[in-house]
Amino acid sequence: MTLVMGILNVTPDSFSDGGRFARVDDAVAQGVALVAGGADLVDVGGESTRPGAAPVTPEEERARVIPVIRELTARGIVTSIDTMHAATARAAVEAGASLVNDVSGGLADAAMAATVADLGVDFICMHWRAHSPDMDALDRYDDVVAEVRDELAARVDALVAAGVGEQRIVLDPGLGFSKVTDSNWPLLARVDDWSRGHRVLIGASRKRFLGAAIARDGVDAADPAVREHATTAVTALAARAGAWAVRVHDATAAADAVRVVSAWNNAARREG
């Protein structure tokens, strides 16, 4: 069954909930709430990657996330670390994180691949072309599915060459990253064409391309909160397509969607 990864942004400037969980106590309480609501694991990040976001130093990032990961681990909660920095990945795993989620797929820090290989943890490799200030300008594709497939394949080859077990690699198409609106939908519709048999993480939660899809009179599509029902629809479709996990803000809505799909699929198998 598709896993639910709850998003925990320990940042002042994330696009949907920046600043709400910047204090350690608030972040830990949110992590606990995500699990109570149905999350299987909590993805802890200390640097916003929204379009136009300014970078933070790895030292600042670690100061934000390590106390949170340590406390959540002490409570028996499975965590991942959302980072592009190898030093943060290492510190987070040493503090208890079970896997590394790198939106750059290891491109932002040349030491990431060897670090993950040494740590022996699963690695979420996302399709990525540039840092936040520049990524929208790189939404240029002749065939987005083929190009994402090939660019992810190159990352997998590099990771394996550095010693990361291929079975440990999860692929993420990077929805919203160098993909403003229309470029996202083919990647959702054709998961098997770019995933090449790897486990897949889908991270569509509240992203602007969903706002563009639901825009109509009376709907403020620029408000991330308005995109929650659309997120749940994508969660259901991703679960139906066999995604390993979905990364979401609302764990309860996602967990309900996943369980409905599971019940549907079970009934279909019995009838078949």
Short mmCIF file of C-alpha atoms in Angstrom, two decimals:
data_model
loop_
_atom_site.label_atom_id
_atom_site.label_comp_id
_atom_site.label_asym_id
_atom_site.label_seq_id
_atom_site.Cartn_x
_atom_site.Cartn_y
_atom_site.Cartn_z
CA MET A 1 0.00 0.00 0.00
CA THR A 2 1.22 3.51 -0.80
CA LEU A 3 2.96 5.19 2.13
CA VAL A 4 2.04 8.66 3.37
CA MET A 5 5.01 10.96 3.94
CA GLY A 6 4.02 13.97 6.03
CA ILE A 7 5.73 17.28 5.25
CA LEU A 8 7.34 19.08 8.19
CA ASN A 9 8.94 22.38 7.17
CA VAL A 10 11.10 23.77 9.97
CA THR A 11 11.48 27.00 8.02
CA PRO A 12 10.26 30.61 8.07
CA ASP A 13 9.51 30.79 4.33
CA SER A 14 8.06 27.59 2.87
CA PHE A 15 5.27 28.28 0.39
CA SER A 16 2.39 26.68 2.31
CA ASP A 17 3.23 26.69 6.01
CA GLY A 18 6.42 28.74 6.40
CA GLY A 19 6.96 29.92 9.96
CA ARG A 20 4.27 27.78 11.58
CA PHE A 21 6.74 25.15 12.82
CA ALA A 22 9.98 27.12 13.12
CA ARG A 23 10.23 26.43 16.87
CA VAL A 24 11.37 22.96 17.90
CA ASP A 25 8.38 22.33 20.17
CA ASP A 26 5.93 23.35 17.45
CA ALA A 27 7.70 21.23 14.87
CA VAL A 28 7.73 18.16 17.10
CA ALA A 29 4.05 18.63 17.90
CA GLN A 30 3.29 18.83 14.18
CA GLY A 31 5.29 15.69 13.48
CA VAL A 32 3.34 13.84 16.16
CA ALA A 33 0.09 15.18 14.70
CA LEU A 34 1.02 14.06 11.19
CA VAL A 35 1.57 10.51 12.40
CA ALA A 36 -1.62 10.56 14.44
CA GLY A 37 -3.40 11.66 11.28
CA GLY A 38 -2.08 8.76 9.23
CA ALA A 39 1.46 9.57 8.10
CA ASP A 40 3.81 6.59 7.93
CA LEU A 41 6.88 8.80 8.13
CA VAL A 42 7.70 12.49 8.53
CA ASP A 43 9.94 14.38 6.10
CA VAL A 44 11.82 17.08 8.00
CA GLY A 45 13.27 19.99 6.03
CA GLY A 46 15.13 23.12 7.10
CA GLU A 47 15.48 24.96 3.79
CA SER A 48 12.64 26.16 1.61
CA THR A 49 12.81 25.08 -2.03
CA ARG A 50 9.80 27.08 -3.22
CA PRO A 51 10.34 29.11 -6.42
CA GLY A 52 12.58 32.09 -5.66
CA ALA A 53 13.55 30.94 -2.17
CA ALA A 54 16.88 32.12 -0.79
CA PRO A 55 19.36 29.42 0.28
CA VAL A 56 20.40 28.87 3.88
CA THR A 57 23.76 27.66 5.12
CA PRO A 58 24.09 23.98 6.01
CA GLU A 59 24.91 25.07 9.56
CA GLU A 60 21.61 26.94 9.88
CA GLU A 61 19.76 24.06 8.27
CA ARG A 62 21.19 21.59 10.78
CA ALA A 63 20.36 23.87 13.70
CA ARG A 64 16.73 23.79 12.55
CA VAL A 65 16.26 20.11 11.81
CA ILE A 66 18.54 18.01 14.02
CA PRO A 67 16.75 18.70 17.35
CA VAL A 68 13.43 17.92 15.69
CA ILE A 69 14.62 14.64 14.16
CA ARG A 70 16.24 13.60 17.43
CA GLU A 71 13.03 14.23 19.39
CA LEU A 72 10.74 12.57 16.86
CA THR A 73 13.03 9.54 16.73
CA ALA A 74 12.92 9.31 20.52
CA ARG A 75 9.13 9.09 20.19
CA GLY A 76 9.39 6.20 17.77
CA ILE A 77 8.47 8.21 14.68
CA VAL A 78 10.14 7.33 11.38
CA THR A 79 11.72 10.37 9.76
CA SER A 80 13.45 11.35 6.55
CA ILE A 81 15.69 14.35 6.04
CA ASP A 82 14.84 16.74 3.21
CA THR A 83 18.21 18.26 2.31
CA MET A 84 20.59 18.99 -0.54
CA HIS A 85 23.60 19.09 1.80
CA ALA A 86 25.67 15.97 2.48
CA ALA A 87 26.78 17.16 5.92
CA THR A 88 23.16 17.69 6.95
CA ALA A 89 22.20 14.28 5.59
CA ARG A 90 24.91 12.62 7.67
CA ALA A 91 24.02 14.53 10.84
CA ALA A 92 20.32 13.76 10.36
CA VAL A 93 20.87 10.03 9.88
CA GLU A 94 23.13 9.99 12.93
CA ALA A 95 20.30 11.71 14.83
CA GLY A 96 17.84 9.01 13.74
CA ALA A 97 16.57 9.76 10.22
CA SER A 98 15.94 6.62 8.20
CA LEU A 99 16.32 7.98 4.67
CA VAL A 100 17.56 11.00 2.72
CA ASN A 101 15.30 13.02 0.43
CA ASP A 102 17.38 15.24 -1.87
CA VAL A 103 15.43 17.48 -4.24
CA SER A 104 18.59 17.92 -6.32
CA GLY A 105 19.14 14.19 -6.75
CA GLY A 106 22.70 14.65 -5.53
CA LEU A 107 23.56 17.40 -8.00
CA ALA A 108 23.73 20.28 -5.51
CA ASP A 109 26.47 18.72 -3.36
CA ALA A 110 29.13 16.54 -4.97
CA ALA A 111 29.64 14.72 -1.68
CA MET A 112 26.03 13.54 -1.38
CA ALA A 113 26.30 10.29 -3.35
CA ALA A 114 29.33 9.00 -1.44
CA THR A 115 27.75 10.10 1.85
CA VAL A 116 24.53 8.21 1.19
CA ALA A 117 26.51 5.16 0.08
CA ASP A 118 28.47 5.28 3.33
CA LEU A 119 25.34 5.74 5.44
CA GLY A 120 23.60 2.79 3.77
CA VAL A 121 20.14 4.39 3.76
CA ASP A 122 17.47 4.77 1.10
CA PHE A 123 17.80 7.83 -1.10
CA ILE A 124 15.01 9.77 -2.79
CA CYS A 125 16.43 11.11 -6.03
CA MET A 126 14.35 13.92 -7.47
CA HIS A 127 14.54 15.36 -10.98
CA TRP A 128 16.15 18.80 -10.67
CA ARG A 129 17.73 21.32 -12.99
CA ALA A 130 18.54 24.40 -10.90
CA HIS A 131 18.22 26.07 -7.53
CA SER A 132 14.99 27.85 -6.63
CA PRO A 133 15.79 31.32 -8.03
CA ASP A 134 16.51 29.88 -11.49
CA MET A 135 14.39 26.78 -11.84
CA ASP A 136 11.30 28.26 -13.51
CA ALA A 137 13.38 29.51 -16.42
CA LEU A 138 14.38 25.91 -17.16
CA ASP A 139 10.85 24.71 -17.80
CA ARG A 140 11.83 23.94 -21.38
CA TYR A 141 11.20 20.45 -22.76
CA ASP A 142 10.62 18.94 -26.17
CA ASP A 143 9.36 15.76 -24.49
CA VAL A 144 9.14 16.18 -20.72
CA VAL A 145 8.65 12.47 -19.97
CA ALA A 146 11.61 11.35 -22.07
CA GLU A 147 13.88 14.10 -20.76
CA VAL A 148 13.00 13.51 -17.12
CA ARG A 149 13.48 9.76 -17.68
CA ASP A 150 16.92 10.28 -19.18
CA GLU A 151 18.07 12.85 -16.62
CA LEU A 152 16.93 10.64 -13.74
CA ALA A 153 18.65 7.65 -15.34
CA ALA A 154 21.90 9.63 -15.41
CA ARG A 155 21.52 10.37 -11.71
CA VAL A 156 20.85 6.73 -10.92
CA ASP A 157 23.99 5.72 -12.84
CA ALA A 158 26.06 8.27 -10.92
CA LEU A 159 24.66 7.18 -7.57
CA VAL A 160 25.27 3.50 -8.29
CA ALA A 161 28.81 4.29 -9.45
CA ALA A 162 29.37 6.01 -6.09
CA GLY A 163 28.29 2.89 -4.23
CA VAL A 164 24.57 3.49 -3.59
CA GLY A 165 22.63 0.25 -4.01
CA GLU A 166 20.17 0.66 -6.87
CA GLN A 167 17.46 -0.99 -4.78
CA ARG A 168 17.85 1.87 -2.28
CA ILE A 169 16.99 4.56 -4.84
CA VAL A 170 13.48 6.05 -4.99
CA LEU A 171 12.66 8.32 -7.95
CA ASP A 172 10.69 11.57 -7.75
CA PRO A 173 9.74 13.43 -10.96
CA GLY A 174 10.21 16.83 -9.30
CA LEU A 175 6.72 18.24 -9.77
CA GLY A 176 6.92 22.03 -9.73
CA PHE A 177 10.71 22.05 -10.07
CA SER A 178 11.57 23.46 -13.51
CA LYS A 179 7.96 22.53 -14.33
CA VAL A 180 5.59 25.43 -13.80
CA THR A 181 2.17 24.10 -14.86
CA ASP A 182 1.57 21.96 -17.96
CA SER A 183 4.90 20.11 -17.76
CA ASN A 184 3.76 18.29 -14.61
CA TRP A 185 0.75 16.42 -15.94
CA PRO A 186 2.46 14.07 -18.42
CA LEU A 187 4.77 12.93 -15.62
CA LEU A 188 1.78 11.98 -13.49
CA ALA A 189 -0.05 10.34 -16.37
CA ARG A 190 2.94 8.28 -17.51
CA VAL A 191 4.75 7.19 -14.35
CA ASP A 192 5.87 3.85 -15.77
CA ASP A 193 7.53 5.58 -18.73
CA TRP A 194 10.06 7.48 -16.59
CA SER A 195 10.36 5.38 -13.41
CA ARG A 196 12.01 2.36 -15.10
CA GLY A 197 10.91 -0.04 -12.37
CA HIS A 198 12.10 2.03 -9.41
CA ARG A 199 9.97 2.92 -6.43
CA VAL A 200 8.29 6.29 -6.96
CA LEU A 201 7.55 9.24 -4.66
CA ILE A 202 4.90 11.72 -5.80
CA GLY A 203 5.08 15.18 -4.22
CA ALA A 204 2.21 17.26 -5.62
CA SER A 205 0.88 18.65 -2.36
CA ARG A 206 -0.66 22.13 -2.74
CA LYS A 207 1.62 23.01 -5.64
CA ARG A 208 0.81 25.80 -8.05
CA PHE A 209 0.15 23.55 -11.05
CA LEU A 210 -2.84 22.20 -9.11
CA GLY A 211 -4.03 25.76 -8.62
CA ALA A 212 -3.84 26.32 -12.36
CA ALA A 213 -5.94 23.21 -12.96
CA ILE A 214 -8.74 24.18 -10.56
CA ALA A 215 -8.80 27.92 -11.35
CA ARG A 216 -12.36 29.22 -11.84
CA ASP A 217 -14.58 32.04 -10.67
CA GLY A 218 -14.73 32.20 -6.89
CA VAL A 219 -11.60 30.13 -6.34
CA ASP A 220 -8.38 31.86 -5.31
CA ALA A 221 -6.08 29.37 -7.01
CA ALA A 222 -3.03 31.28 -5.74
CA ASP A 223 -3.88 30.23 -2.17
CA PRO A 224 -2.08 26.95 -1.38
CA ALA A 225 -4.81 25.90 1.05
CA VAL A 226 -7.39 25.95 -1.76
CA ARG A 227 -5.43 23.22 -3.53
CA GLU A 228 -5.94 20.58 -0.84
CA HIS A 229 -8.83 18.72 -2.48
CA ALA A 230 -6.88 18.63 -5.74
CA THR A 231 -3.94 17.21 -3.80
CA THR A 232 -6.14 14.43 -2.45
CA ALA A 233 -7.28 13.61 -5.99
CA VAL A 234 -3.65 13.27 -7.08
CA THR A 235 -2.94 11.10 -4.03
CA ALA A 236 -5.71 8.70 -5.02
CA LEU A 237 -4.49 8.53 -8.61
CA ALA A 238 -0.88 8.05 -7.49
CA ALA A 239 -1.90 5.23 -5.18
CA ARG A 240 -3.91 3.65 -7.99
CA ALA A 241 -0.78 3.84 -10.17
CA GLY A 242 1.26 2.03 -7.50
CA ALA A 243 3.37 4.88 -6.12
CA TRP A 244 5.62 3.88 -3.23
CA ALA A 245 4.71 7.05 -1.33
CA VAL A 246 3.03 10.43 -1.55
CA ARG A 247 4.48 13.50 0.15
CA VAL A 248 1.69 15.64 1.62
CA HIS A 249 0.77 18.39 4.05
CA ASP A 250 -2.57 16.84 5.11
CA ALA A 251 -1.78 13.31 6.24
CA THR A 252 -5.36 12.43 7.15
CA ALA A 253 -6.77 13.24 3.72
CA ALA A 254 -3.95 11.31 2.06
CA ALA A 255 -4.28 8.29 4.33
CA ASP A 256 -8.03 8.16 3.67
CA ALA A 257 -7.46 8.36 -0.09
CA VAL A 258 -4.85 5.60 0.01
CA ARG A 259 -7.11 3.31 2.02
CA VAL A 260 -10.05 3.90 -0.31
CA VAL A 261 -7.86 2.97 -3.29
CA SER A 262 -6.64 -0.12 -1.45
CA ALA A 263 -10.21 -1.23 -0.73
CA TRP A 264 -11.16 -0.60 -4.37
CA ASN A 265 -8.17 -2.57 -5.66
CA ASN A 266 -8.85 -5.46 -3.25
CA ALA A 267 -12.45 -5.67 -4.42
CA ALA A 268 -11.37 -5.60 -8.06
CA ARG A 269 -8.96 -8.48 -7.46
CA ARG A 270 -11.63 -10.54 -5.74
CA GLU A 271 -14.09 -9.93 -8.55
CA GLY A 272 -11.44 -10.76 -11.15
#
